[in-house]
Structure formats: structure tokens, C-alpha cells
Amino acid sequence: MMKVPMLDLAAELREVGADVRAALERVLVSGHFILGPEGAALEKEIATLCGVPHAVACNSGTDALHLALRAAGIGAGDEVVTPAFTFIATAEAIAYVGAKPAFADVDGASFNMTAATLERALTPRTRAVIAVHLFGQCADMPPIAELCRRRGLVLVEDCAQSIGADWDGRQSGAWGDFGCFSFYPTKNLGAYGDAGMVVAREAKHDAALRMLRHHGSRQTYLHEAIGLNSRLDEMQAAILRVKLKFLPRYTAARRAHAARYRELLAGARLGLPAEHGRGTHIYHQFTLRLERRDEVKKALADAGVASGVYYPIPLHRQPVYEKEFGELSLPGAEAVAREVLSLPIYPQLEDGQLRHVCETLRACL
Ligand SMILES: *Cc1c(COP(=O)(O)O)cnc(C)c1O
């Protein structure tokens, strides 16, 4: 039976391995392991990719969000709006700084928060917004950024799934005050461990992020704030710099797979992911909407085809938030959580595998 996994990091290693091993050797010999030249070079490369002046590397995407909120001065008594349909880390970061989350609904076609759903979640205590670019496509940023500007709100972008995606030519991460990236191994640009990055437009934010990621210190053994130990190590930075060279090719491969899925699944009784047509979708996930989602997932698994449910429970329905948000109704987020199913779309996916996914899927609809 043909097997199709969600991701094939072994196949990727066959492509990037020789360069990665050479880079690791370079770091080992240098004897420099934390905050060194590889990390500094990666910061410049990511800033350039995003078209922003500043980038500060850290230990994870979760820390990137946490550091951004800290650098913006968000804390106790503040409310931060974020979509209810995202990974828990987006909301955890809000709790880490002592603030309270407020959940916005999402649009059922794009899976993202819109300016309209954001506006409904604003209160007089709202100080910041975390917009998430879910599955690799930018949220509709011009009106969201305009709303934040008009209300004087800090805008943070969760770009964990959207590196290289844009809206009208402006990259994800370049719309807000901060753009937060994750280099978790399964992301489009993945390290071989944890890693993250914050990009920023203002020099004062760059300085605050650098201080906070390093024990609240700008000068050795002088500490002006309680910070974090959230530095990027040189091995991960070197690995990411190698993989960054492959990223344009890998994004193109993901987009080609998406086009092929659309062709082979045309007319099937399912919802294909909507493209807004205003910029590049980088297809971190290729996510369908299906009424009998759990049955279909099982039938695919029985035929050797992996699939993923990101995410089965919206944040306002999670046990940790149930007490506070039990009464909140967000029909868009609740419906997509019931119906989403993501298909394999990693760069090394072969056309025979992709056809097998589509044939199996069609047979069980
Ligand atoms: C992966 C992810 C994060 C967290 O990143 P880590 O590097 O795993 O801490 C945050 N938000 C979203 C949307 C993610 O997909």
C-alpha cells in the first residue's frame, strides 16, 4: 500500500543534509554557540525577506510572541484580541505578560480574523491585537492595520505559518509593529530544534527585544528588567541559513501541489481552501472543509494517507478558557473546527502520492 505522510523530513534531509552538516561543522569548530555570527546573519536575512529594518532571534515562536508583547509594554489590566481559531501559543503569550485574551471570530473561507470580527471583539481595555496568518495565507491586513492605527492599538502578527506570504506585495510581518516567526521543525522554514524570530519596524523595539531575550540585560551583569533566557543558538541559526536558501523552491513546490489538488479535486463535495488573490499563499497547510470530517480522516488513514486536524477545538472552548468564555459564541471558529482537514503538502510530495490522496479522498466522500 502506498503511504503518504504529512511531512517527510528524511526526504528533505537528503536534499539539505550535505550543506547542513558543513554548517554544523563550521559552528562546532568556531566554539561560539549562543548569540554569535550565524544568528546575527540570520536576523539580517529574515529582516531582508520581510522588508523590515529589525529582526531579533529567540528560542521559539511562542517566545517571539511573548517578547513582542513585553517589548510593547502590554501587561496586567490590558486586553489583547486574537482569533479563536489558532494554535494555543498565540493566547498563551497574552497570559505570560499578565494580560487577558479576547477572542475574535474567523471567516469560514479564509480561516482568518477580519477587520469586522476584530472590531466586534474590541473593548475599552483593548491595548493590542495579535493577527494570525493561518495555514500560510495573510489575513486581510490593510483594514486590520488601519483599525489598529485608528484605535492606537499595538499590532502583532503571528507569522508562525506564513513566512514568505504577502498581501499586495507587503510581506507578513511587515504590517504590524511586530511580526513573530516560529522555526519549529514542521514549519515551512524549520530548524532541527526550537527557534523563533521577531521582526520590528522601530529601533526602540529592537533594543527592548534584545534586552528582554537576554535576562533583561544590555550590558553584562547589568539588569534593567526581568527578562527571559530566549536566545537562538548558533547551530539552529546555521541550519536555518542553509534551509532559507531552499525556501523559495520549497514554497514554489507547495504552491504547485496546491494547484494540482485543486485540479484533481474539482467538483468533489468538499470545500477547497480559498485564495484571496492579493498575494502569495505559501500553503503551510492545504486545508479542506468537510462535513463528515472524522469519517473521512479515518478512511484516508486506512488507505495509508495521513491528514491533520488543525485545530479541533477553538480556543474559547478549550478547558483552560471554558470558565471565562463558556458563554461566548463564535460560529465561524466553531464551524471550521468541526470541518477542517489538512492534506499532505510538503515540498517533496510526489505526484503519484498526491494522486493517491485524491483518489482515496474521492472514493470516501
Ligand atoms: C507553531 C505556532 C506557534 C508557536 O511556535 P513555537 O515555535 O512552536 O513556539 C505560534 N502560533 C502559531 C499559529 C503556530 O503555528
PDB file of C-alpha atoms in Angstrom, residues 18-314:
ATOM      1  CA  ALA A  18      25.318  17.958   2.973  1.00  0.00           C
ATOM      2  CA  ASP A  19      25.082  21.734   3.432  1.00  0.00           C
ATOM      3  CA  VAL A  20      23.661  21.392   6.943  1.00  0.00           C
ATOM      4  CA  ARG A  21      26.469  19.092   8.042  1.00  0.00           C
ATOM      5  CA  ALA A  22      29.078  21.507   6.674  1.00  0.00           C
ATOM      6  CA  ALA A  23      27.397  24.394   8.502  1.00  0.00           C
ATOM      7  CA  LEU A  24      27.299  22.463  11.782  1.00  0.00           C
ATOM      8  CA  GLU A  25      30.972  21.618  11.430  1.00  0.00           C
ATOM      9  CA  ARG A  26      31.679  25.342  10.971  1.00  0.00           C
ATOM     10  CA  VAL A  27      29.847  26.167  14.227  1.00  0.00           C
ATOM     11  CA  LEU A  28      31.499  23.333  16.177  1.00  0.00           C
ATOM     12  CA  VAL A  29      34.946  24.493  15.160  1.00  0.00           C
ATOM     13  CA  SER A  30      34.111  28.135  15.937  1.00  0.00           C
ATOM     14  CA  GLY A  31      33.396  27.293  19.587  1.00  0.00           C
ATOM     15  CA  HIS A  32      30.732  30.002  19.579  1.00  0.00           C
ATOM     16  CA  PHE A  33      27.315  28.570  20.460  1.00  0.00           C
ATOM     17  CA  ILE A  34      24.936  31.266  21.711  1.00  0.00           C
ATOM     18  CA  LEU A  35      24.351  34.710  20.130  1.00  0.00           C
ATOM     19  CA  GLY A  36      27.083  34.704  17.517  1.00  0.00           C
ATOM     20  CA  PRO A  37      27.678  35.491  13.862  1.00  0.00           C
ATOM     21  CA  GLU A  38      25.278  32.860  12.462  1.00  0.00           C
ATOM     22  CA  GLY A  39      22.366  34.246  14.480  1.00  0.00           C
ATOM     23  CA  ALA A  40      23.250  37.823  13.544  1.00  0.00           C
ATOM     24  CA  ALA A  41      23.428  36.861   9.854  1.00  0.00           C
ATOM     25  CA  LEU A  42      20.088  35.054  10.056  1.00  0.00           C
ATOM     26  CA  GLU A  43      18.499  38.139  11.653  1.00  0.00           C
ATOM     27  CA  LYS A  44      19.658  40.239   8.681  1.00  0.00           C
ATOM     28  CA  GLU A  45      18.413  37.669   6.182  1.00  0.00           C
ATOM     29  CA  ILE A  46      14.946  37.435   7.761  1.00  0.00           C
ATOM     30  CA  ALA A  47      14.685  41.229   8.047  1.00  0.00           C
ATOM     31  CA  THR A  48      15.515  41.476   4.327  1.00  0.00           C
ATOM     32  CA  LEU A  49      12.999  38.776   3.412  1.00  0.00           C
ATOM     33  CA  CYS A  50      10.278  40.673   5.299  1.00  0.00           C
ATOM     34  CA  GLY A  51      11.348  44.116   4.128  1.00  0.00           C
ATOM     35  CA  VAL A  52      11.618  45.446   7.706  1.00  0.00           C
ATOM     36  CA  PRO A  53      14.595  47.140   9.374  1.00  0.00           C
ATOM     37  CA  HIS A  54      14.893  44.974  12.514  1.00  0.00           C
ATOM     38  CA  ALA A  55      14.886  41.277  13.411  1.00  0.00           C
ATOM     39  CA  VAL A  56      15.718  39.695  16.766  1.00  0.00           C
ATOM     40  CA  ALA A  57      16.182  35.938  17.049  1.00  0.00           C
ATOM     41  CA  CYS A  58      14.872  33.985  20.034  1.00  0.00           C
ATOM     42  CA  ASN A  59      14.145  30.483  21.211  1.00  0.00           C
ATOM     43  CA  SER A  60      10.695  29.751  19.760  1.00  0.00           C
ATOM     44  CA  GLY A  61       7.650  31.221  18.087  1.00  0.00           C
ATOM     45  CA  THR A  62       5.919  31.244  21.465  1.00  0.00           C
ATOM     46  CA  ASP A  63       8.763  33.305  22.937  1.00  0.00           C
ATOM     47  CA  ALA A  64       8.658  35.600  19.904  1.00  0.00           C
ATOM     48  CA  LEU A  65       5.006  36.450  20.717  1.00  0.00           C
ATOM     49  CA  HIS A  66       5.783  36.786  24.431  1.00  0.00           C
ATOM     50  CA  LEU A  67       8.775  39.065  23.768  1.00  0.00           C
ATOM     51  CA  ALA A  68       6.803  41.240  21.334  1.00  0.00           C
ATOM     52  CA  LEU A  69       4.030  41.857  23.886  1.00  0.00           C
ATOM     53  CA  ARG A  70       6.621  42.577  26.606  1.00  0.00           C
ATOM     54  CA  ALA A  71       8.549  44.958  24.344  1.00  0.00           C
ATOM     55  CA  ALA A  72       5.286  46.768  23.585  1.00  0.00           C
ATOM     56  CA  GLY A  73       4.651  47.232  27.310  1.00  0.00           C
ATOM     57  CA  ILE A  74       1.475  45.113  27.404  1.00  0.00           C
ATOM     58  CA  GLY A  75       0.680  43.789  30.880  1.00  0.00           C
ATOM     59  CA  ALA A  76      -1.810  43.437  33.727  1.00  0.00           C
ATOM     60  CA  GLY A  77      -5.169  45.090  33.085  1.00  0.00           C
ATOM     61  CA  ASP A  78      -4.709  45.059  29.310  1.00  0.00           C
ATOM     62  CA  GLU A  79      -6.769  43.066  26.843  1.00  0.00           C
ATOM     63  CA  VAL A  80      -5.313  41.569  23.696  1.00  0.00           C
ATOM     64  CA  VAL A  81      -7.581  40.406  20.870  1.00  0.00           C
ATOM     65  CA  THR A  82      -6.654  37.303  18.919  1.00  0.00           C
ATOM     66  CA  PRO A  83      -8.625  34.901  16.729  1.00  0.00           C
ATOM     67  CA  ALA A  84     -10.231  31.942  18.500  1.00  0.00           C
ATOM     68  CA  PHE A  85      -9.124  29.625  15.696  1.00  0.00           C
ATOM     69  CA  THR A  86      -5.347  29.339  16.098  1.00  0.00           C
ATOM     70  CA  PHE A  87      -2.718  27.377  17.993  1.00  0.00           C
ATOM     71  CA  ILE A  88      -2.810  27.834  21.780  1.00  0.00           C
ATOM     72  CA  ALA A  89       0.605  29.569  21.833  1.00  0.00           C
ATOM     73  CA  THR A  90      -0.940  32.751  20.420  1.00  0.00           C
ATOM     74  CA  ALA A  91      -3.113  33.067  23.530  1.00  0.00           C
ATOM     75  CA  GLU A  92      -0.513  31.737  25.972  1.00  0.00           C
ATOM     76  CA  ALA A  93       1.756  34.655  25.129  1.00  0.00           C
ATOM     77  CA  ILE A  94      -1.009  37.025  26.264  1.00  0.00           C
ATOM     78  CA  ALA A  95      -1.223  35.273  29.632  1.00  0.00           C
ATOM     79  CA  TYR A  96       2.572  35.306  30.048  1.00  0.00           C
ATOM     80  CA  VAL A  97       2.595  39.111  30.202  1.00  0.00           C
ATOM     81  CA  GLY A  98      -0.325  39.177  32.658  1.00  0.00           C
ATOM     82  CA  ALA A  99      -2.865  40.439  30.105  1.00  0.00           C
ATOM     83  CA  LYS A 100      -6.245  38.944  29.195  1.00  0.00           C
ATOM     84  CA  PRO A 101      -7.191  37.456  25.830  1.00  0.00           C
ATOM     85  CA  ALA A 102     -10.343  38.450  23.977  1.00  0.00           C
ATOM     86  CA  PHE A 103     -11.291  36.124  21.149  1.00  0.00           C
ATOM     87  CA  ALA A 104     -12.389  37.246  17.703  1.00  0.00           C
ATOM     88  CA  ASP A 105     -14.268  35.033  15.268  1.00  0.00           C
ATOM     89  CA  VAL A 106     -12.784  33.942  11.931  1.00  0.00           C
ATOM     90  CA  ASP A 107     -14.049  33.969   8.375  1.00  0.00           C
ATOM     91  CA  GLY A 108     -15.046  30.466   7.258  1.00  0.00           C
ATOM     92  CA  ALA A 109     -13.416  30.773   3.815  1.00  0.00           C
ATOM     93  CA  SER A 110     -10.004  32.184   4.774  1.00  0.00           C
ATOM     94  CA  PHE A 111      -9.865  30.764   8.350  1.00  0.00           C
ATOM     95  CA  ASN A 112      -8.556  34.175   9.438  1.00  0.00           C
ATOM     96  CA  MET A 113      -9.813  37.033  11.598  1.00  0.00           C
ATOM     97  CA  THR A 114     -11.129  40.000   9.613  1.00  0.00           C
ATOM     98  CA  ALA A 115     -11.357  43.696  10.486  1.00  0.00           C
ATOM     99  CA  ALA A 116     -15.095  43.164  11.105  1.00  0.00           C
ATOM    100  CA  THR A 117     -14.652  40.247  13.535  1.00  0.00           C
ATOM    101  CA  LEU A 118     -11.782  42.107  15.212  1.00  0.00           C
ATOM    102  CA  GLU A 119     -13.899  45.207  15.694  1.00  0.00           C
ATOM    103  CA  ARG A 120     -16.617  43.197  17.427  1.00  0.00           C
ATOM    104  CA  ALA A 121     -14.060  41.897  19.973  1.00  0.00           C
ATOM    105  CA  LEU A 122     -12.653  45.326  20.933  1.00  0.00           C
ATOM    106  CA  THR A 123     -13.418  46.783  24.371  1.00  0.00           C
ATOM    107  CA  PRO A 124     -12.216  49.947  26.131  1.00  0.00           C
ATOM    108  CA  ARG A 125      -9.440  47.834  27.718  1.00  0.00           C
ATOM    109  CA  THR A 126      -8.047  46.524  24.403  1.00  0.00           C
ATOM    110  CA  ARG A 127      -4.410  47.560  24.045  1.00  0.00           C
ATOM    111  CA  ALA A 128      -3.113  45.156  21.411  1.00  0.00           C
ATOM    112  CA  VAL A 129      -4.128  42.757  18.649  1.00  0.00           C
ATOM    113  CA  ILE A 130      -2.420  39.564  17.516  1.00  0.00           C
ATOM    114  CA  ALA A 131      -3.412  38.830  13.917  1.00  0.00           C
ATOM    115  CA  VAL A 132      -2.664  35.266  12.812  1.00  0.00           C
ATOM    116  CA  HIS A 133      -1.928  34.327   9.197  1.00  0.00           C
ATOM    117  CA  LEU A 134      -3.248  30.807   9.423  1.00  0.00           C
ATOM    118  CA  PHE A 135      -2.162  27.952   7.129  1.00  0.00           C
ATOM    119  CA  GLY A 136       0.158  30.228   5.114  1.00  0.00           C
ATOM    120  CA  GLN A 137      -2.147  32.961   3.865  1.00  0.00           C
ATOM    121  CA  CYS A 138      -2.190  36.548   5.116  1.00  0.00           C
ATOM    122  CA  ALA A 139      -5.234  37.855   6.918  1.00  0.00           C
ATOM    123  CA  ASP A 140      -6.805  40.878   5.184  1.00  0.00           C
ATOM    124  CA  MET A 141      -4.223  43.261   6.651  1.00  0.00           C
ATOM    125  CA  PRO A 142      -4.941  46.704   5.164  1.00  0.00           C
ATOM    126  CA  PRO A 143      -8.221  47.218   7.099  1.00  0.00           C
ATOM    127  CA  ILE A 144      -6.900  45.420  10.202  1.00  0.00           C
ATOM    128  CA  ALA A 145      -3.792  47.644  10.314  1.00  0.00           C
ATOM    129  CA  GLU A 146      -5.921  50.726   9.674  1.00  0.00           C
ATOM    130  CA  LEU A 147      -8.311  49.828  12.514  1.00  0.00           C
ATOM    131  CA  CYS A 148      -5.359  49.313  14.897  1.00  0.00           C
ATOM    132  CA  ARG A 149      -3.825  52.630  13.848  1.00  0.00           C
ATOM    133  CA  ARG A 150      -7.102  54.498  14.344  1.00  0.00           C
ATOM    134  CA  ARG A 151      -7.655  52.991  17.808  1.00  0.00           C
ATOM    135  CA  GLY A 152      -3.994  53.327  18.874  1.00  0.00           C
ATOM    136  CA  LEU A 153      -3.585  49.552  19.302  1.00  0.00           C
ATOM    137  CA  VAL A 154      -0.303  47.676  19.119  1.00  0.00           C
ATOM    138  CA  LEU A 155      -0.428  45.241  16.203  1.00  0.00           C
ATOM    139  CA  VAL A 156       1.452  41.962  16.481  1.00  0.00           C
ATOM    140  CA  GLU A 157       1.407  39.427  13.652  1.00  0.00           C
ATOM    141  CA  ASP A 158       1.681  35.704  14.347  1.00  0.00           C
ATOM    142  CA  CYS A 159       3.643  34.635  11.255  1.00  0.00           C
ATOM    143  CA  ALA A 160       4.469  31.136  12.520  1.00  0.00           C
ATOM    144  CA  GLN A 161       2.762  29.641   9.451  1.00  0.00           C
ATOM    145  CA  SER A 162       3.269  32.426   6.920  1.00  0.00           C
ATOM    146  CA  ILE A 163       6.951  33.037   6.176  1.00  0.00           C
ATOM    147  CA  GLY A 164       7.133  34.478   2.652  1.00  0.00           C
ATOM    148  CA  ALA A 165       3.385  35.147   2.331  1.00  0.00           C
ATOM    149  CA  ASP A 166       2.327  38.648   1.322  1.00  0.00           C
ATOM    150  CA  TRP A 167      -0.723  40.865   0.771  1.00  0.00           C
ATOM    151  CA  ASP A 168      -0.372  43.352  -2.089  1.00  0.00           C
ATOM    152  CA  GLY A 169       3.388  42.745  -2.114  1.00  0.00           C
ATOM    153  CA  ARG A 170       3.864  43.521   1.572  1.00  0.00           C
ATOM    154  CA  GLN A 171       5.202  40.547   3.499  1.00  0.00           C
ATOM    155  CA  SER A 172       3.559  39.012   6.533  1.00  0.00           C
ATOM    156  CA  GLY A 173       5.419  40.507   9.491  1.00  0.00           C
ATOM    157  CA  ALA A 174       5.757  43.900   7.796  1.00  0.00           C
ATOM    158  CA  TRP A 175       2.227  45.144   8.565  1.00  0.00           C
ATOM    159  CA  GLY A 176       2.317  45.315  12.320  1.00  0.00           C
ATOM    160  CA  ASP A 177       4.591  46.754  14.979  1.00  0.00           C
ATOM    161  CA  PHE A 178       5.960  43.216  15.366  1.00  0.00           C
ATOM    162  CA  GLY A 179       5.988  40.046  13.265  1.00  0.00           C
ATOM    163  CA  CYS A 180       6.602  36.781  15.124  1.00  0.00           C
ATOM    164  CA  PHE A 181       8.052  33.729  13.394  1.00  0.00           C
ATOM    165  CA  SER A 182       8.434  30.128  14.508  1.00  0.00           C
ATOM    166  CA  PHE A 183      11.091  27.823  13.116  1.00  0.00           C
ATOM    167  CA  TYR A 184       9.668  24.716  14.786  1.00  0.00           C
ATOM    168  CA  PRO A 185      10.804  21.688  12.723  1.00  0.00           C
ATOM    169  CA  THR A 186       7.457  21.238  10.935  1.00  0.00           C
ATOM    170  CA  LYS A 187       7.057  24.885   9.819  1.00  0.00           C
ATOM    171  CA  ASN A 188       7.830  25.912   6.238  1.00  0.00           C
ATOM    172  CA  LEU A 189      11.252  27.098   7.425  1.00  0.00           C
ATOM    173  CA  GLY A 190      12.081  24.627  10.169  1.00  0.00           C
ATOM    174  CA  ALA A 191      15.118  24.242  12.403  1.00  0.00           C
ATOM    175  CA  TYR A 192      16.237  20.923  13.919  1.00  0.00           C
ATOM    176  CA  GLY A 193      15.004  22.059  17.316  1.00  0.00           C
ATOM    177  CA  ASP A 194      13.200  25.114  18.668  1.00  0.00           C
ATOM    178  CA  ALA A 195      13.851  28.575  17.230  1.00  0.00           C
ATOM    179  CA  GLY A 196      11.988  31.818  16.578  1.00  0.00           C
ATOM    180  CA  MET A 197      12.330  35.427  15.455  1.00  0.00           C
ATOM    181  CA  VAL A 198      10.643  38.785  15.986  1.00  0.00           C
ATOM    182  CA  VAL A 199      10.807  41.399  13.248  1.00  0.00           C
ATOM    183  CA  ALA A 200      10.092  45.011  14.157  1.00  0.00           C
ATOM    184  CA  ARG A 201       9.754  48.382  12.496  1.00  0.00           C
ATOM    185  CA  GLU A 202      11.091  50.581  15.294  1.00  0.00           C
ATOM    186  CA  ALA A 203      14.637  50.793  16.692  1.00  0.00           C
ATOM    187  CA  LYS A 204      13.325  51.157  20.260  1.00  0.00           C
ATOM    188  CA  HIS A 205      11.503  47.837  19.897  1.00  0.00           C
ATOM    189  CA  ASP A 206      14.640  46.180  18.532  1.00  0.00           C
ATOM    190  CA  ALA A 207      16.573  47.369  21.599  1.00  0.00           C
ATOM    191  CA  ALA A 208      13.843  46.229  24.014  1.00  0.00           C
ATOM    192  CA  LEU A 209      13.604  42.776  22.374  1.00  0.00           C
ATOM    193  CA  ARG A 210      17.390  42.265  22.581  1.00  0.00           C
ATOM    194  CA  MET A 211      17.413  43.289  26.236  1.00  0.00           C
ATOM    195  CA  LEU A 212      14.421  41.098  27.158  1.00  0.00           C
ATOM    196  CA  ARG A 213      15.609  37.930  25.387  1.00  0.00           C
ATOM    197  CA  HIS A 214      18.888  38.105  27.344  1.00  0.00           C
ATOM    198  CA  HIS A 215      17.923  38.329  31.048  1.00  0.00           C
ATOM    199  CA  GLY A 216      16.887  41.971  30.812  1.00  0.00           C
ATOM    200  CA  SER A 217      20.472  42.935  30.095  1.00  0.00           C
ATOM    201  CA  ARG A 218      22.095  45.219  27.528  1.00  0.00           C
ATOM    202  CA  GLN A 219      25.398  45.384  29.366  1.00  0.00           C
ATOM    203  CA  THR A 220      26.999  42.368  31.019  1.00  0.00           C
ATOM    204  CA  TYR A 221      25.749  41.874  34.588  1.00  0.00           C
ATOM    205  CA  LEU A 222      23.587  44.980  34.469  1.00  0.00           C
ATOM    206  CA  HIS A 223      19.889  44.009  34.532  1.00  0.00           C
ATOM    207  CA  GLU A 224      17.181  46.614  33.967  1.00  0.00           C
ATOM    208  CA  ALA A 225      14.179  44.279  33.715  1.00  0.00           C
ATOM    209  CA  ILE A 226      13.181  40.696  34.475  1.00  0.00           C
ATOM    210  CA  GLY A 227      13.797  39.189  31.088  1.00  0.00           C
ATOM    211  CA  LEU A 228      13.922  35.699  29.619  1.00  0.00           C
ATOM    212  CA  ASN A 229      16.621  33.319  28.572  1.00  0.00           C
ATOM    213  CA  SER A 230      15.424  33.139  24.987  1.00  0.00           C
ATOM    214  CA  ARG A 231      18.395  33.267  22.680  1.00  0.00           C
ATOM    215  CA  LEU A 232      18.840  31.465  19.403  1.00  0.00           C
ATOM    216  CA  ASP A 233      21.724  29.020  19.398  1.00  0.00           C
ATOM    217  CA  GLU A 234      24.301  29.082  16.624  1.00  0.00           C
ATOM    218  CA  MET A 235      23.646  25.514  15.459  1.00  0.00           C
ATOM    219  CA  GLN A 236      19.976  26.242  14.771  1.00  0.00           C
ATOM    220  CA  ALA A 237      20.867  29.575  13.157  1.00  0.00           C
ATOM    221  CA  ALA A 238      23.353  27.861  10.840  1.00  0.00           C
ATOM    222  CA  ILE A 239      20.806  25.165   9.933  1.00  0.00           C
ATOM    223  CA  LEU A 240      18.154  27.803   9.232  1.00  0.00           C
ATOM    224  CA  ARG A 241      20.509  29.783   6.999  1.00  0.00           C
ATOM    225  CA  VAL A 242      21.079  26.685   4.872  1.00  0.00           C
ATOM    226  CA  LYS A 243      17.369  25.919   4.699  1.00  0.00           C
ATOM    227  CA  LEU A 244      16.464  29.537   3.934  1.00  0.00           C
ATOM    228  CA  LYS A 245      18.256  29.108   0.581  1.00  0.00           C
ATOM    229  CA  PHE A 246      15.857  26.267  -0.254  1.00  0.00           C
ATOM    230  CA  LEU A 247      12.746  28.162   0.875  1.00  0.00           C
ATOM    231  CA  PRO A 248      11.763  29.815  -2.453  1.00  0.00           C
ATOM    232  CA  ARG A 249      11.994  26.445  -4.224  1.00  0.00           C
ATOM    233  CA  TYR A 250      10.065  24.713  -1.439  1.00  0.00           C
ATOM    234  CA  THR A 251       7.337  27.357  -1.428  1.00  0.00           C
ATOM    235  CA  ALA A 252       7.001  27.000  -5.213  1.00  0.00           C
ATOM    236  CA  ALA A 253       6.679  23.207  -4.795  1.00  0.00           C
ATOM    237  CA  ARG A 254       3.963  23.623  -2.150  1.00  0.00           C
ATOM    238  CA  ARG A 255       2.078  26.015  -4.443  1.00  0.00           C
ATOM    239  CA  ALA A 256       2.362  23.604  -7.363  1.00  0.00           C
ATOM    240  CA  HIS A 257       0.946  20.796  -5.179  1.00  0.00           C
ATOM    241  CA  ALA A 258      -1.943  23.077  -4.165  1.00  0.00           C
ATOM    242  CA  ALA A 259      -2.738  23.797  -7.824  1.00  0.00           C
ATOM    243  CA  ARG A 260      -2.670  20.062  -8.576  1.00  0.00           C
ATOM    244  CA  TYR A 261      -5.008  19.315  -5.636  1.00  0.00           C
ATOM    245  CA  ARG A 262      -7.426  21.931  -6.961  1.00  0.00           C
ATOM    246  CA  GLU A 263      -7.329  20.327 -10.400  1.00  0.00           C
ATOM    247  CA  LEU A 264      -7.835  16.766  -9.143  1.00  0.00           C
ATOM    248  CA  LEU A 265     -10.455  17.642  -6.515  1.00  0.00           C
ATOM    249  CA  ALA A 266     -12.506  19.989  -8.698  1.00  0.00           C
ATOM    250  CA  GLY A 267     -16.233  19.275  -8.371  1.00  0.00           C
ATOM    251  CA  ALA A 268     -15.814  16.992  -5.326  1.00  0.00           C
ATOM    252  CA  ARG A 269     -18.216  17.519  -2.415  1.00  0.00           C
ATOM    253  CA  LEU A 270     -15.811  19.416  -0.209  1.00  0.00           C
ATOM    254  CA  GLY A 271     -14.658  22.973   0.397  1.00  0.00           C
ATOM    255  CA  LEU A 272     -11.318  23.821  -1.179  1.00  0.00           C
ATOM    256  CA  PRO A 273      -9.186  26.463   0.585  1.00  0.00           C
ATOM    257  CA  ALA A 274      -9.973  29.970  -0.703  1.00  0.00           C
ATOM    258  CA  GLU A 275      -7.143  32.097  -2.088  1.00  0.00           C
ATOM    259  CA  HIS A 276      -7.667  35.833  -1.674  1.00  0.00           C
ATOM    260  CA  GLY A 277      -5.733  36.578  -4.855  1.00  0.00           C
ATOM    261  CA  ARG A 278      -3.987  39.602  -3.349  1.00  0.00           C
ATOM    262  CA  GLY A 279      -0.683  37.878  -2.673  1.00  0.00           C
ATOM    263  CA  THR A 280       1.139  34.590  -2.233  1.00  0.00           C
ATOM    264  CA  HIS A 281      -0.351  31.775  -0.168  1.00  0.00           C
ATOM    265  CA  ILE A 282       2.623  29.685   0.977  1.00  0.00           C
ATOM    266  CA  TYR A 283       0.498  26.617   1.823  1.00  0.00           C
ATOM    267  CA  HIS A 284       1.844  25.698   5.214  1.00  0.00           C
ATOM    268  CA  GLN A 285      -1.308  23.575   5.109  1.00  0.00           C
ATOM    269  CA  PHE A 286      -3.777  22.671   2.366  1.00  0.00           C
ATOM    270  CA  THR A 287      -6.967  22.703   4.375  1.00  0.00           C
ATOM    271  CA  LEU A 288     -10.351  21.419   3.240  1.00  0.00           C
ATOM    272  CA  ARG A 289     -13.772  21.779   4.811  1.00  0.00           C
ATOM    273  CA  LEU A 290     -15.728  18.524   5.017  1.00  0.00           C
ATOM    274  CA  GLU A 291     -18.996  17.678   6.710  1.00  0.00           C
ATOM    275  CA  ARG A 292     -18.080  14.095   7.662  1.00  0.00           C
ATOM    276  CA  ARG A 293     -14.544  15.082   8.544  1.00  0.00           C
ATOM    277  CA  ASP A 294     -13.732  12.438  11.165  1.00  0.00           C
ATOM    278  CA  GLU A 295     -15.045   9.575   8.995  1.00  0.00           C
ATOM    279  CA  VAL A 296     -13.063  10.805   6.008  1.00  0.00           C
ATOM    280  CA  LYS A 297      -9.903  11.153   8.107  1.00  0.00           C
ATOM    281  CA  LYS A 298     -10.270   7.539   9.230  1.00  0.00           C
ATOM    282  CA  ALA A 299     -10.884   6.255   5.684  1.00  0.00           C
ATOM    283  CA  LEU A 300      -7.770   8.100   4.489  1.00  0.00           C
ATOM    284  CA  ALA A 301      -5.703   6.643   7.338  1.00  0.00           C
ATOM    285  CA  ASP A 302      -6.935   3.134   6.452  1.00  0.00           C
ATOM    286  CA  ALA A 303      -5.596   3.707   2.920  1.00  0.00           C
ATOM    287  CA  GLY A 304      -2.193   4.871   4.206  1.00  0.00           C
ATOM    288  CA  VAL A 305      -2.889   8.583   3.761  1.00  0.00           C
ATOM    289  CA  ALA A 306      -2.053  10.863   6.682  1.00  0.00           C
ATOM    290  CA  SER A 307      -4.125  14.003   7.299  1.00  0.00           C
ATOM    291  CA  GLY A 308      -4.312  16.544  10.088  1.00  0.00           C
ATOM    292  CA  VAL A 309      -6.959  18.417  12.052  1.00  0.00           C
ATOM    293  CA  TYR A 310      -5.639  21.884  12.843  1.00  0.00           C
ATOM    294  CA  TYR A 311      -7.429  22.708  15.113  1.00  0.00           C
ATOM    295  CA  PRO A 312     -10.225  20.519  16.528  1.00  0.00           C
ATOM    296  CA  ILE A 313     -11.244  22.861  19.392  1.00  0.00           C
ATOM    297  CA  PRO A 314     -11.341  26.656  19.146  1.00  0.00           C
TER     298      PRO A 314
END
